[in-house]
């Protein structure tokens, strides 16, 4: 018997052997069982996901004369298995896309089936048909003879004209999950009595991009190279891949500024045949896995790296660094299309990763150790002047007398002038203490301010609050405060004006249940805060207490209430 390639030899012979696509299999089985078979189907989805295989299986099943369909024993099943069934007609629209090809089909559909119950036309890559061919097919597709069924298969359904789509039952095939492909591959290897390494199976599945046909084609090539034994080294060598541990090690060295080692290693790997495009994709997946583990701590959600690798990456890289590096890798992937020297593009992206400087708007979450809070003052303290913040560089040694203990100076957030309270405090050291207390979850919750803020712009009673925050961005958010970056100095002053600020506080508390003090800054202060954050070890900043307006109001005494009602009276016990 002639040799059969694996993907043809192990093409599913029954619905139970179909890997993935459970909802499609269930729907088709139910339709067959209840004899509710449509006249036209459209199977769409990525390559190698089983569209043509399921079309052939469906055609074989509806023509089967056995009790358990498909039985595999009747003449119809045997003819279908050998691709010699006269009533199952396959047409490759990629090479037979003219109107003459469709006219040939139209001229033959009127004749009854020769052997089975139904005559089934399977048109593969149907999107390749010309416009005139599609138009010629329309009427027949809409009202074919009762014993004729059309199954159209395509990887690009968007190219099919709407009038054809509307005449078909559409089934969208998805990429096959890795765990199901792995199970199927191991079944085949054991059935063929082939020794294998599980890590080699994982690497093959990573290469397949969700297509079962690709998996089996790659598997067959590797088996031929390895004398019908499956080893991870063979997969890596043939396809120019690195072990996951090697990729993680590159990222570790990169973060530890071992640039010389990283560049030397990458160039050596490249000249040994490592696929830079695939390496770039895998780095994206590594960072993605690390972020998923950082947010969920669920090891089962990791697709490429293991728990220890994820923890190692998260220890070295902040959340924002990982996001930035993913963006860099995605951009360089797009550049590869027109690049003659992909290695240079890849090296540049690595250098960008090394020299990445986060913006203040993406300050990482700082896990502070519990610090005893300063005692709450009975009323906001008065601050006469602002603390001068020294400019500190990386190479400058900070002297002991330059270290600030601002435990007392940041006790308040309101400046009192001679006449009245006029503006809230935006002292850089005070704002830095808020940044150090800020975290990602608080910021994400507070971004909800912007989702519905525009609706208040049309209401005369609330337009003021809309205008105060219009065009701003949240730089940092803690459980007690939000820092907004204003568009200009005027907007910053409006936000920090005491009366405006107080009204804005109560507005956000009422409409959004956000009980936090509000602070406005400009771009200059934002840059200053960033420099201070980078040199935060130079400032002995302890946790501050932020007094809300509600807390100030609760300090009103019984005596002051009486005076408010009866005027300036003397109260005696």
Coordinates of C-alpha atoms in Angstrom, one line a residue:
X1 CA 0.0 0.0 0.0
X2 CA 1.3 3.5 -0.9
X3 CA 2.6 5.7 1.9
X4 CA 0.1 8.2 3.4
X5 CA 1.2 11.4 5.1
X6 CA 0.1 11.6 8.7
X7 CA -2.5 14.4 8.3
X8 CA -4.3 12.3 5.6
X9 CA -3.9 9.0 7.4
X10 CA -5.3 10.4 10.6
X11 CA -8.1 12.6 9.1
X12 CA -11.1 12.0 11.3
X13 CA -13.2 9.1 10.3
X14 CA -16.0 9.9 12.7
X15 CA -17.3 12.9 14.6
X16 CA -15.7 11.6 17.8
X17 CA -12.3 11.9 16.2
X18 CA -12.7 15.6 15.4
X19 CA -10.3 17.7 17.5
X20 CA -11.9 20.9 18.8
X21 CA -14.9 22.6 17.1
X22 CA -17.3 20.9 19.6
X23 CA -20.3 23.2 18.9
X24 CA -20.1 22.6 15.1
X25 CA -19.9 18.8 15.6
X26 CA -22.8 18.8 17.9
X27 CA -25.0 21.0 15.6
X28 CA -24.2 18.8 12.6
X29 CA -24.9 15.6 14.4
X30 CA -28.2 16.9 15.7
X31 CA -29.2 18.0 12.2
X32 CA -28.4 14.5 10.8
X33 CA -30.2 12.7 13.6
X34 CA -33.4 14.8 13.1
X35 CA -33.1 14.8 9.3
X36 CA -33.0 18.6 9.2
X37 CA -30.2 19.0 6.7
X38 CA -29.8 22.4 5.0
X39 CA -29.1 22.9 1.3
X40 CA -26.0 25.1 1.8
X41 CA -23.3 25.4 4.4
X42 CA -20.3 27.8 4.8
X43 CA -17.3 26.6 6.8
X44 CA -14.9 29.4 7.6
X45 CA -11.9 29.7 9.8
X46 CA -8.0 29.5 9.9
X47 CA -6.1 27.0 7.9
X48 CA -5.7 23.5 9.2
X49 CA -8.7 23.6 11.6
X50 CA -10.7 20.9 10.0
X51 CA -13.0 22.6 7.5
X52 CA -12.5 20.3 4.6
X53 CA -12.2 17.2 6.8
X54 CA -15.5 18.0 8.5
X55 CA -17.1 18.7 5.1
X56 CA -16.0 15.2 3.8
X57 CA -17.1 13.6 7.1
X58 CA -20.5 15.3 6.9
X59 CA -21.0 14.2 3.2
X60 CA -20.0 10.6 4.1
X61 CA -22.3 10.5 7.1
X62 CA -25.5 11.7 5.3
X63 CA -24.9 9.1 2.5
X64 CA -24.1 6.2 5.0
X65 CA -26.5 3.3 4.9
X66 CA -25.4 1.7 8.1
X67 CA -27.1 2.0 11.5
X68 CA -24.4 4.0 13.3
X69 CA -23.5 6.8 11.0
X70 CA -20.9 6.8 9.7
X71 CA -20.5 3.1 10.0
X72 CA -17.3 2.8 7.9
X73 CA -18.4 -0.5 6.6
X74 CA -21.0 0.2 4.0
X75 CA -20.1 0.8 0.3
X76 CA -20.8 4.5 0.6
X77 CA -18.4 4.9 3.6
X78 CA -15.7 2.9 1.8
X79 CA -16.0 4.9 -1.4
X80 CA -15.9 8.2 0.6
X81 CA -12.9 7.1 2.5
X82 CA -11.0 6.3 -0.7
X83 CA -12.2 9.7 -2.2
X84 CA -13.9 7.8 -5.1
X85 CA -17.5 8.4 -4.2
X86 CA -19.3 9.7 -7.4
X87 CA -21.7 11.8 -5.4
X88 CA -19.2 13.7 -3.3
X89 CA -17.6 16.2 -5.7
X90 CA -14.7 18.4 -4.6
X91 CA -13.8 21.6 -6.4
X92 CA -10.7 23.8 -5.6
X93 CA -11.9 27.3 -6.3
X94 CA -8.3 28.6 -6.2
X95 CA -7.6 26.9 -9.5
X96 CA -11.2 26.5 -10.8
X97 CA -12.6 29.9 -10.3
X98 CA -14.1 30.9 -13.6
X99 CA -17.8 31.1 -14.6
X100 CA -17.3 28.1 -16.9
X101 CA -16.4 25.9 -13.9
X102 CA -19.6 27.0 -12.1
X103 CA -21.7 26.5 -15.3
X104 CA -20.4 22.9 -15.4
X105 CA -21.7 22.4 -11.8
X106 CA -25.1 24.0 -12.7
X107 CA -25.5 21.7 -15.7
X108 CA -25.0 18.6 -13.5
X109 CA -26.9 19.4 -10.4
X110 CA -30.2 18.4 -12.1
X111 CA -29.1 14.8 -12.3
X112 CA -29.9 12.6 -9.3
X113 CA -27.2 11.0 -7.2
X114 CA -25.6 7.9 -8.7
X115 CA -24.7 6.0 -5.5
X116 CA -25.9 7.7 -2.4
X117 CA -28.9 9.6 -1.1
X118 CA -27.3 13.1 -1.6
X119 CA -25.1 14.7 -4.1
X120 CA -22.6 16.9 -2.2
X121 CA -20.5 19.7 -3.7
X122 CA -17.5 20.8 -1.6
X123 CA -16.1 24.0 -2.9
X124 CA -12.8 24.8 -1.1
X125 CA -11.3 28.3 -1.0
X126 CA -14.6 29.6 -2.3
X127 CA -13.6 33.2 -1.8
X128 CA -11.3 32.8 -4.9
X129 CA -14.3 32.5 -7.2
X130 CA -14.7 35.4 -9.7
X131 CA -17.6 37.8 -9.3
X132 CA -19.3 36.4 -12.4
X133 CA -18.8 32.9 -11.0
X134 CA -20.5 33.9 -7.7
X135 CA -23.4 35.5 -9.5
X136 CA -23.8 32.4 -11.7
X137 CA -23.9 30.2 -8.5
X138 CA -26.5 32.3 -6.7
X139 CA -29.8 30.9 -8.0
X140 CA -28.6 27.3 -7.8
X141 CA -27.3 27.9 -4.3
X142 CA -30.6 29.3 -3.2
X143 CA -32.9 26.7 -4.7
X144 CA -30.9 23.5 -5.6
X145 CA -32.6 20.2 -6.2
X146 CA -33.8 18.4 -3.0
X147 CA -31.0 15.9 -3.1
X148 CA -28.1 18.4 -3.7
X149 CA -26.1 20.0 -0.9
X150 CA -23.4 22.7 -1.2
X151 CA -20.6 23.0 1.4
X152 CA -18.4 26.1 0.9
X153 CA -15.1 26.3 2.7
X154 CA -12.9 29.4 3.1
X155 CA -10.2 31.1 5.2
X156 CA -11.4 34.6 4.2
X157 CA -15.2 34.8 4.5
X158 CA -15.0 38.6 4.3
X159 CA -14.3 38.3 0.6
X160 CA -17.5 36.4 -0.1
X161 CA -20.3 38.5 -1.5
X162 CA -23.2 39.1 1.0
X163 CA -25.8 37.5 -1.3
X164 CA -23.9 34.2 -1.0
X165 CA -23.4 34.5 2.7
X166 CA -27.2 35.0 3.3
X167 CA -28.0 31.7 1.5
X168 CA -25.8 29.5 3.8
X169 CA -25.7 28.2 7.3
X170 CA -22.4 29.6 8.6
X171 CA -20.1 27.8 10.9
X172 CA -17.0 29.6 12.2
X173 CA -14.1 27.3 12.9
X174 CA -11.7 28.4 15.6
X175 CA -8.0 27.6 16.2
X176 CA -7.7 24.3 18.1
X177 CA -6.6 24.6 21.8
X178 CA -3.1 23.5 22.5
X179 CA -4.1 20.9 25.1
X180 CA -6.4 19.1 22.7
X181 CA -3.8 19.1 19.9
X182 CA -1.3 17.7 22.4
X183 CA -3.6 14.9 23.4
X184 CA -4.2 14.0 19.8
X185 CA -0.5 14.1 18.8
X186 CA 0.4 11.8 21.7
X187 CA -2.4 9.4 20.7
X188 CA -0.9 9.2 17.2
X189 CA 2.7 8.8 18.4
X190 CA 1.6 5.9 20.7
X191 CA -0.4 4.3 18.0
X192 CA 2.6 4.5 15.7
X193 CA 4.9 3.2 18.5
X194 CA 7.2 6.2 18.1
X195 CA 9.4 7.3 21.1
X196 CA 8.9 10.9 22.0
X197 CA 9.8 13.7 24.4
X198 CA 6.8 15.7 25.7
X199 CA 8.7 18.9 25.4
X200 CA 9.2 18.2 21.7
X201 CA 5.4 17.9 21.3
X202 CA 5.0 21.2 23.1
X203 CA 7.4 22.9 20.7
X204 CA 5.6 21.5 17.6
X205 CA 2.3 22.7 18.9
X206 CA 3.7 26.2 19.5
X207 CA 4.8 26.2 15.9
X208 CA 1.4 25.2 14.5
X209 CA -0.5 28.3 15.3
X210 CA -3.7 26.4 16.2
X211 CA -3.9 24.2 13.1
X212 CA -4.0 20.4 13.4
X213 CA -2.8 19.8 9.8
X214 CA 0.2 22.0 10.5
X215 CA 1.0 20.0 13.7
X216 CA 1.0 16.7 11.8
X217 CA 3.0 18.1 8.9
X218 CA 5.7 19.5 11.2
X219 CA 5.6 16.2 13.2
X220 CA 6.2 14.2 10.1
X221 CA 9.2 16.3 9.0
X222 CA 10.8 16.1 12.5
X223 CA 10.3 12.3 12.6
X224 CA 12.0 11.9 9.2
X225 CA 15.0 14.0 10.5
X226 CA 15.2 12.1 13.8
X227 CA 14.9 8.6 12.3
X228 CA 11.3 8.3 13.7
X229 CA 12.1 9.4 17.2
X230 CA 10.8 12.7 18.5
X231 CA 13.4 14.8 20.3
X232 CA 13.2 18.4 21.3
X233 CA 16.7 19.1 20.0
X234 CA 15.6 18.1 16.5
X235 CA 12.6 20.5 16.6
X236 CA 14.8 23.4 17.8
X237 CA 17.5 22.7 15.2
X238 CA 15.2 22.3 12.2
X239 CA 13.1 25.4 12.9
X240 CA 15.7 27.6 14.4
X241 CA 14.2 27.9 17.9
X242 CA 15.5 28.4 21.3
X243 CA 14.5 26.7 24.5
X244 CA 12.1 28.7 26.7
X245 CA 14.7 28.7 29.4
X246 CA 17.2 30.3 27.0
X247 CA 14.7 33.0 26.1
X248 CA 14.0 33.8 29.8
X249 CA 17.8 33.9 30.4
X250 CA 18.2 36.5 27.6
X251 CA 15.5 38.7 29.2
X252 CA 17.2 38.3 32.7
X253 CA 20.6 39.4 31.3
X254 CA 18.9 42.3 29.4
X255 CA 17.3 43.6 32.6
X256 CA 20.6 43.2 34.5
X257 CA 22.3 45.4 31.8
X258 CA 24.5 42.6 30.5
X259 CA 24.2 44.1 27.1
X260 CA 27.4 42.8 25.7
X261 CA 26.4 39.2 26.7
X262 CA 22.9 39.6 25.2
X263 CA 24.0 41.0 21.8
X264 CA 26.8 38.5 21.5
X265 CA 24.5 35.6 22.3
X266 CA 21.7 36.9 19.9
X267 CA 24.2 37.3 17.0
X268 CA 25.6 33.8 17.6
X269 CA 22.2 32.3 17.7
X270 CA 21.2 34.2 14.5
X271 CA 24.2 32.8 12.6
X272 CA 23.3 29.3 13.8
X273 CA 19.9 29.7 12.2
X274 CA 17.6 30.9 15.0
X275 CA 14.4 32.4 13.6
X276 CA 14.4 36.1 14.9
X277 CA 10.7 36.5 14.0
X278 CA 9.7 33.5 16.0
X279 CA 12.0 34.7 18.9
X280 CA 10.2 38.0 18.9
X281 CA 6.8 36.4 19.0
X282 CA 7.9 34.2 21.9
X283 CA 9.2 37.2 23.9
X284 CA 5.8 38.8 23.5
X285 CA 4.2 35.6 24.8
X286 CA 6.6 35.4 27.8
X287 CA 5.8 39.0 28.9
X288 CA 2.1 38.3 28.3
X289 CA 2.3 35.1 30.5
X290 CA 4.2 37.1 33.2
X291 CA 1.5 39.8 33.2
X292 CA -1.3 37.2 33.4
X293 CA 0.5 35.5 36.4
X294 CA 1.1 38.8 38.0
X295 CA -2.6 39.6 37.9
X296 CA -4.1 36.1 38.6
X297 CA -1.4 34.0 40.3
X298 CA -3.0 31.1 38.3
X299 CA -0.3 28.8 36.9
X300 CA -2.7 26.9 34.7
X301 CA -3.2 30.1 32.6
X302 CA 0.5 30.1 31.5
X303 CA 1.0 29.0 27.9
X304 CA 4.8 29.2 27.4
X305 CA 6.6 29.7 30.6
X306 CA 6.2 28.1 34.0
X307 CA 5.5 29.6 37.4
X308 CA 9.2 30.1 38.4
X309 CA 9.9 31.8 35.1
X310 CA 6.9 34.1 35.5
X311 CA 8.0 35.0 39.1
X312 CA 11.6 35.7 37.9
X313 CA 10.3 38.0 35.1
X314 CA 8.0 39.8 37.4
X315 CA 10.7 40.3 40.0
X316 CA 13.0 42.0 37.4
X317 CA 10.4 43.9 35.3
X318 CA 7.7 46.3 36.5
X319 CA 4.2 46.0 35.0
X320 CA 4.7 49.1 32.9
X321 CA 8.1 47.9 31.7
X322 CA 6.5 44.6 30.5
X323 CA 3.7 46.5 28.7
X324 CA 6.3 48.8 27.1
X325 CA 8.4 45.9 26.0
X326 CA 5.4 44.1 24.4
X327 CA 4.7 47.3 22.5
X328 CA 8.3 47.5 21.3
X329 CA 8.2 43.8 20.1
X330 CA 4.9 44.3 18.3
X331 CA 6.3 47.4 16.5
X332 CA 9.4 45.6 15.4
X333 CA 7.4 42.6 14.2
X334 CA 5.6 45.0 11.8
X335 CA 9.0 46.3 10.6
X336 CA 10.2 42.8 9.7
X337 CA 7.9 42.8 6.7
X338 CA 10.0 45.2 4.7
X339 CA 13.3 44.7 6.5
X340 CA 16.3 43.1 4.8
X341 CA 18.2 42.8 8.1
X342 CA 15.8 41.7 10.8
X343 CA 18.7 41.2 13.2
X344 CA 19.4 45.0 13.4
X345 CA 15.8 45.8 14.0
X346 CA 15.7 43.2 16.8
X347 CA 18.8 44.5 18.4
X348 CA 17.4 48.1 18.3
X349 CA 14.3 46.9 20.0
X350 CA 16.4 45.3 22.8
X351 CA 18.3 48.5 23.3
X352 CA 15.0 50.4 23.6
X353 CA 14.0 48.0 26.3
X354 CA 17.2 48.5 28.2
X355 CA 17.0 52.3 28.0
X356 CA 13.2 52.6 28.7
X357 CA 12.4 55.3 31.2
X358 CA 8.8 55.2 32.5
X359 CA 6.7 58.3 32.5
X360 CA 5.3 59.7 35.8
X361 CA 1.9 58.6 34.5
X362 CA 3.1 55.0 34.6
X363 CA 4.8 55.0 38.0
X364 CA 4.8 51.4 39.2
X365 CA 2.9 50.3 42.3
X366 CA 5.0 50.6 45.4
X367 CA 4.4 48.0 48.1
X368 CA 5.2 50.0 51.2
X369 CA 5.8 48.3 54.5
X370 CA 3.2 49.3 57.1
X371 CA 4.1 52.7 58.6
X372 CA 2.5 54.2 61.7
X373 CA 0.3 57.0 60.5
X374 CA 0.9 60.5 61.8
X375 CA -1.8 61.5 64.4
X376 CA -4.7 63.4 62.8
X377 CA -4.7 67.1 63.6
X378 CA -7.8 68.6 65.1
X379 CA -7.8 71.2 62.2
X380 CA -5.6 71.6 59.2
X381 CA -2.2 73.0 60.0
X382 CA -0.9 76.2 58.5
X383 CA 2.0 75.9 56.2
X384 CA 3.9 79.2 55.6
X385 CA 6.2 78.2 52.8
X386 CA 7.1 75.3 50.6
X387 CA 10.0 73.0 51.1
X388 CA 12.8 73.5 48.5
X389 CA 13.4 70.2 46.7
X390 CA 17.1 69.6 45.8
X391 CA 18.0 68.3 42.4
X392 CA 19.7 64.9 42.9
X393 CA 21.5 63.0 40.2
X394 CA 22.3 59.3 40.2
X395 CA 26.0 59.8 40.8
X396 CA 25.5 62.4 43.5
X397 CA 26.0 61.2 47.1
X398 CA 23.2 62.3 49.3
X399 CA 24.4 63.7 52.6
X400 CA 22.6 63.0 55.8
X401 CA 21.5 66.6 56.3
X402 CA 19.9 66.6 52.8
X403 CA 17.5 63.9 53.8
X404 CA 14.0 65.3 54.5
X405 CA 11.7 64.0 57.2
X406 CA 8.4 65.5 56.1
X407 CA 6.2 63.7 58.6
X408 CA 5.1 67.0 60.1
X409 CA 5.2 69.2 57.0
X410 CA 2.7 67.1 55.0
X411 CA 0.1 66.9 57.7
X412 CA -2.1 69.3 55.8
X413 CA -3.3 69.8 52.3
X414 CA -4.7 73.3 52.6
X415 CA -2.9 76.6 52.9
X416 CA -4.4 79.3 55.1
X417 CA -3.8 82.9 54.2
X418 CA -4.5 86.0 56.3
X419 CA -8.0 86.5 55.0
X420 CA -9.3 83.0 54.3
X421 CA -8.6 79.6 52.8
X422 CA -7.7 80.3 49.2
X423 CA -6.0 77.4 47.6
X424 CA -5.0 73.8 48.3
X425 CA -1.4 72.7 48.8
X426 CA 0.5 71.2 45.9
X427 CA 3.9 71.0 47.6
X428 CA 6.0 68.5 45.5
X429 CA 7.0 66.5 48.6
X430 CA 3.4 66.2 49.7
X431 CA 2.4 65.1 46.2
X432 CA 5.3 62.6 46.1
X433 CA 3.9 61.0 49.3
X434 CA 0.6 60.5 47.4
X435 CA 2.4 59.0 44.4
X436 CA 4.2 56.5 46.7
X437 CA 0.8 55.5 48.1
X438 CA -0.8 55.2 44.7
X439 CA -1.6 51.9 43.1
X440 CA -2.9 50.6 39.7
X441 CA -6.3 49.3 41.0
X442 CA -7.3 52.7 42.4
X443 CA -6.3 54.4 39.2
X444 CA -8.3 52.0 37.1
X445 CA -11.4 52.6 39.2
X446 CA -11.0 56.4 39.1
X447 CA -10.6 56.4 35.3
X448 CA -14.4 55.8 35.3
X449 CA -14.7 59.5 35.9
X450 CA -14.1 60.1 32.2
X451 CA -16.6 57.5 31.0
X452 CA -19.7 59.5 31.8
X453 CA -18.2 63.0 32.5
X454 CA -19.4 64.4 29.1
X455 CA -23.0 64.0 30.1
X456 CA -22.5 66.6 32.8
X457 CA -21.2 69.2 30.2
X458 CA -24.8 69.8 28.9
X459 CA -26.3 70.5 32.3
X460 CA -25.9 74.1 33.5
X461 CA -25.7 73.0 37.1
X462 CA -22.8 70.6 36.5
X463 CA -21.0 72.1 33.5
X464 CA -18.5 73.7 35.9
X465 CA -17.2 70.3 37.1
X466 CA -17.0 69.0 33.5
X467 CA -14.9 72.0 32.5
X468 CA -12.7 71.7 35.5
X469 CA -11.6 68.2 34.5
X470 CA -12.0 68.4 30.7
X471 CA -8.8 67.2 29.0
X472 CA -7.0 66.2 32.2
X473 CA -5.4 62.9 32.9
X474 CA -4.9 61.0 36.1
X475 CA -1.3 60.8 37.0
X476 CA -1.7 58.8 40.3
X477 CA -4.5 57.7 42.5
X478 CA -4.3 56.4 46.1
X479 CA -7.2 55.5 48.5
X480 CA -7.2 59.1 49.8
X481 CA -6.3 61.3 46.8
X482 CA -6.2 61.8 43.0
X483 CA -3.6 63.8 41.2
X484 CA -4.8 65.3 37.9
X485 CA -2.4 66.6 35.2
X486 CA -4.0 69.8 33.8
X487 CA -3.8 71.0 30.2
X488 CA -2.3 74.3 31.3
X489 CA -1.5 76.5 34.4
X490 CA -4.9 78.2 34.3
X491 CA -6.8 74.9 34.6
X492 CA -4.4 73.7 37.4
X493 CA -5.2 76.9 39.3
X494 CA -8.9 76.4 38.8
X495 CA -8.7 72.9 40.1
X496 CA -6.7 73.9 43.2
X497 CA -8.9 77.0 44.0
X498 CA -10.4 76.1 47.4
X499 CA -14.0 76.8 46.5
X500 CA -13.8 75.0 43.2
X501 CA -11.9 72.1 44.8
X502 CA -14.4 71.7 47.6
X503 CA -17.3 71.7 45.1
X504 CA -15.5 69.2 42.9
X505 CA -14.8 67.0 45.9
X506 CA -18.5 66.8 46.8
X507 CA -19.5 66.4 43.2
X508 CA -17.3 63.3 42.7
X509 CA -18.4 61.9 46.0
X510 CA -22.1 62.3 45.2
X511 CA -22.0 61.2 41.5
X512 CA -19.2 58.7 41.5
X513 CA -18.8 57.7 45.2
X514 CA -15.2 58.7 44.9
X515 CA -14.3 60.0 48.4
X516 CA -10.8 61.4 47.7
X517 CA -9.1 64.8 47.8
X518 CA -8.3 66.3 44.4
X519 CA -5.0 67.9 43.3
X520 CA -4.1 69.6 40.1
X521 CA -0.6 69.8 38.6
X522 CA 1.0 71.0 35.4
X523 CA 3.6 69.3 33.2
X524 CA 6.5 71.0 35.0
X525 CA 5.4 69.6 38.3
X526 CA 4.8 66.3 36.7
X527 CA 8.4 66.2 35.5
X528 CA 9.6 67.3 38.9
X529 CA 7.7 64.5 40.6
X530 CA 9.1 62.0 38.2
X531 CA 12.7 63.1 39.0
X532 CA 11.9 63.0 42.7
X533 CA 10.4 59.5 42.4
X534 CA 13.5 58.2 40.7
X535 CA 15.5 59.5 43.7
X536 CA 12.9 58.8 46.3
X537 CA 15.6 57.2 48.6
X538 CA 16.9 60.7 49.1
X539 CA 13.7 61.8 50.9
X540 CA 12.7 60.3 54.2
X541 CA 9.0 60.3 53.4
X542 CA 6.7 58.7 55.9
X543 CA 3.0 58.0 55.4
X544 CA 0.9 61.2 55.6
X545 CA -2.7 61.8 56.7
X546 CA -4.9 63.6 54.2
X547 CA -7.8 65.5 55.8
X548 CA -11.0 65.5 53.7
X549 CA -13.4 68.3 53.7
X550 CA -15.9 66.1 55.5
X551 CA -13.4 65.6 58.3
X552 CA -12.9 69.4 58.6
X553 CA -16.7 69.9 58.8
X554 CA -17.1 67.4 61.6
X555 CA -14.9 69.5 63.9
X556 CA -17.6 72.1 64.2
X557 CA -18.5 72.3 67.9
X558 CA -21.8 72.6 69.6
X559 CA -20.9 76.2 70.6
X560 CA -20.2 77.2 67.0
X561 CA -23.5 75.7 65.9
X562 CA -25.4 77.8 68.5
X563 CA -23.5 80.9 67.4
X564 CA -24.5 80.2 63.9
X565 CA -28.1 80.1 64.8
X566 CA -28.3 83.0 67.4
X567 CA -25.5 85.2 66.4
X568 CA -22.5 86.4 68.6
X569 CA -23.8 85.4 72.0
X570 CA -22.0 84.4 75.2
X571 CA -22.6 80.9 76.4
X572 CA -22.4 80.1 80.1
X573 CA -22.6 76.7 81.7

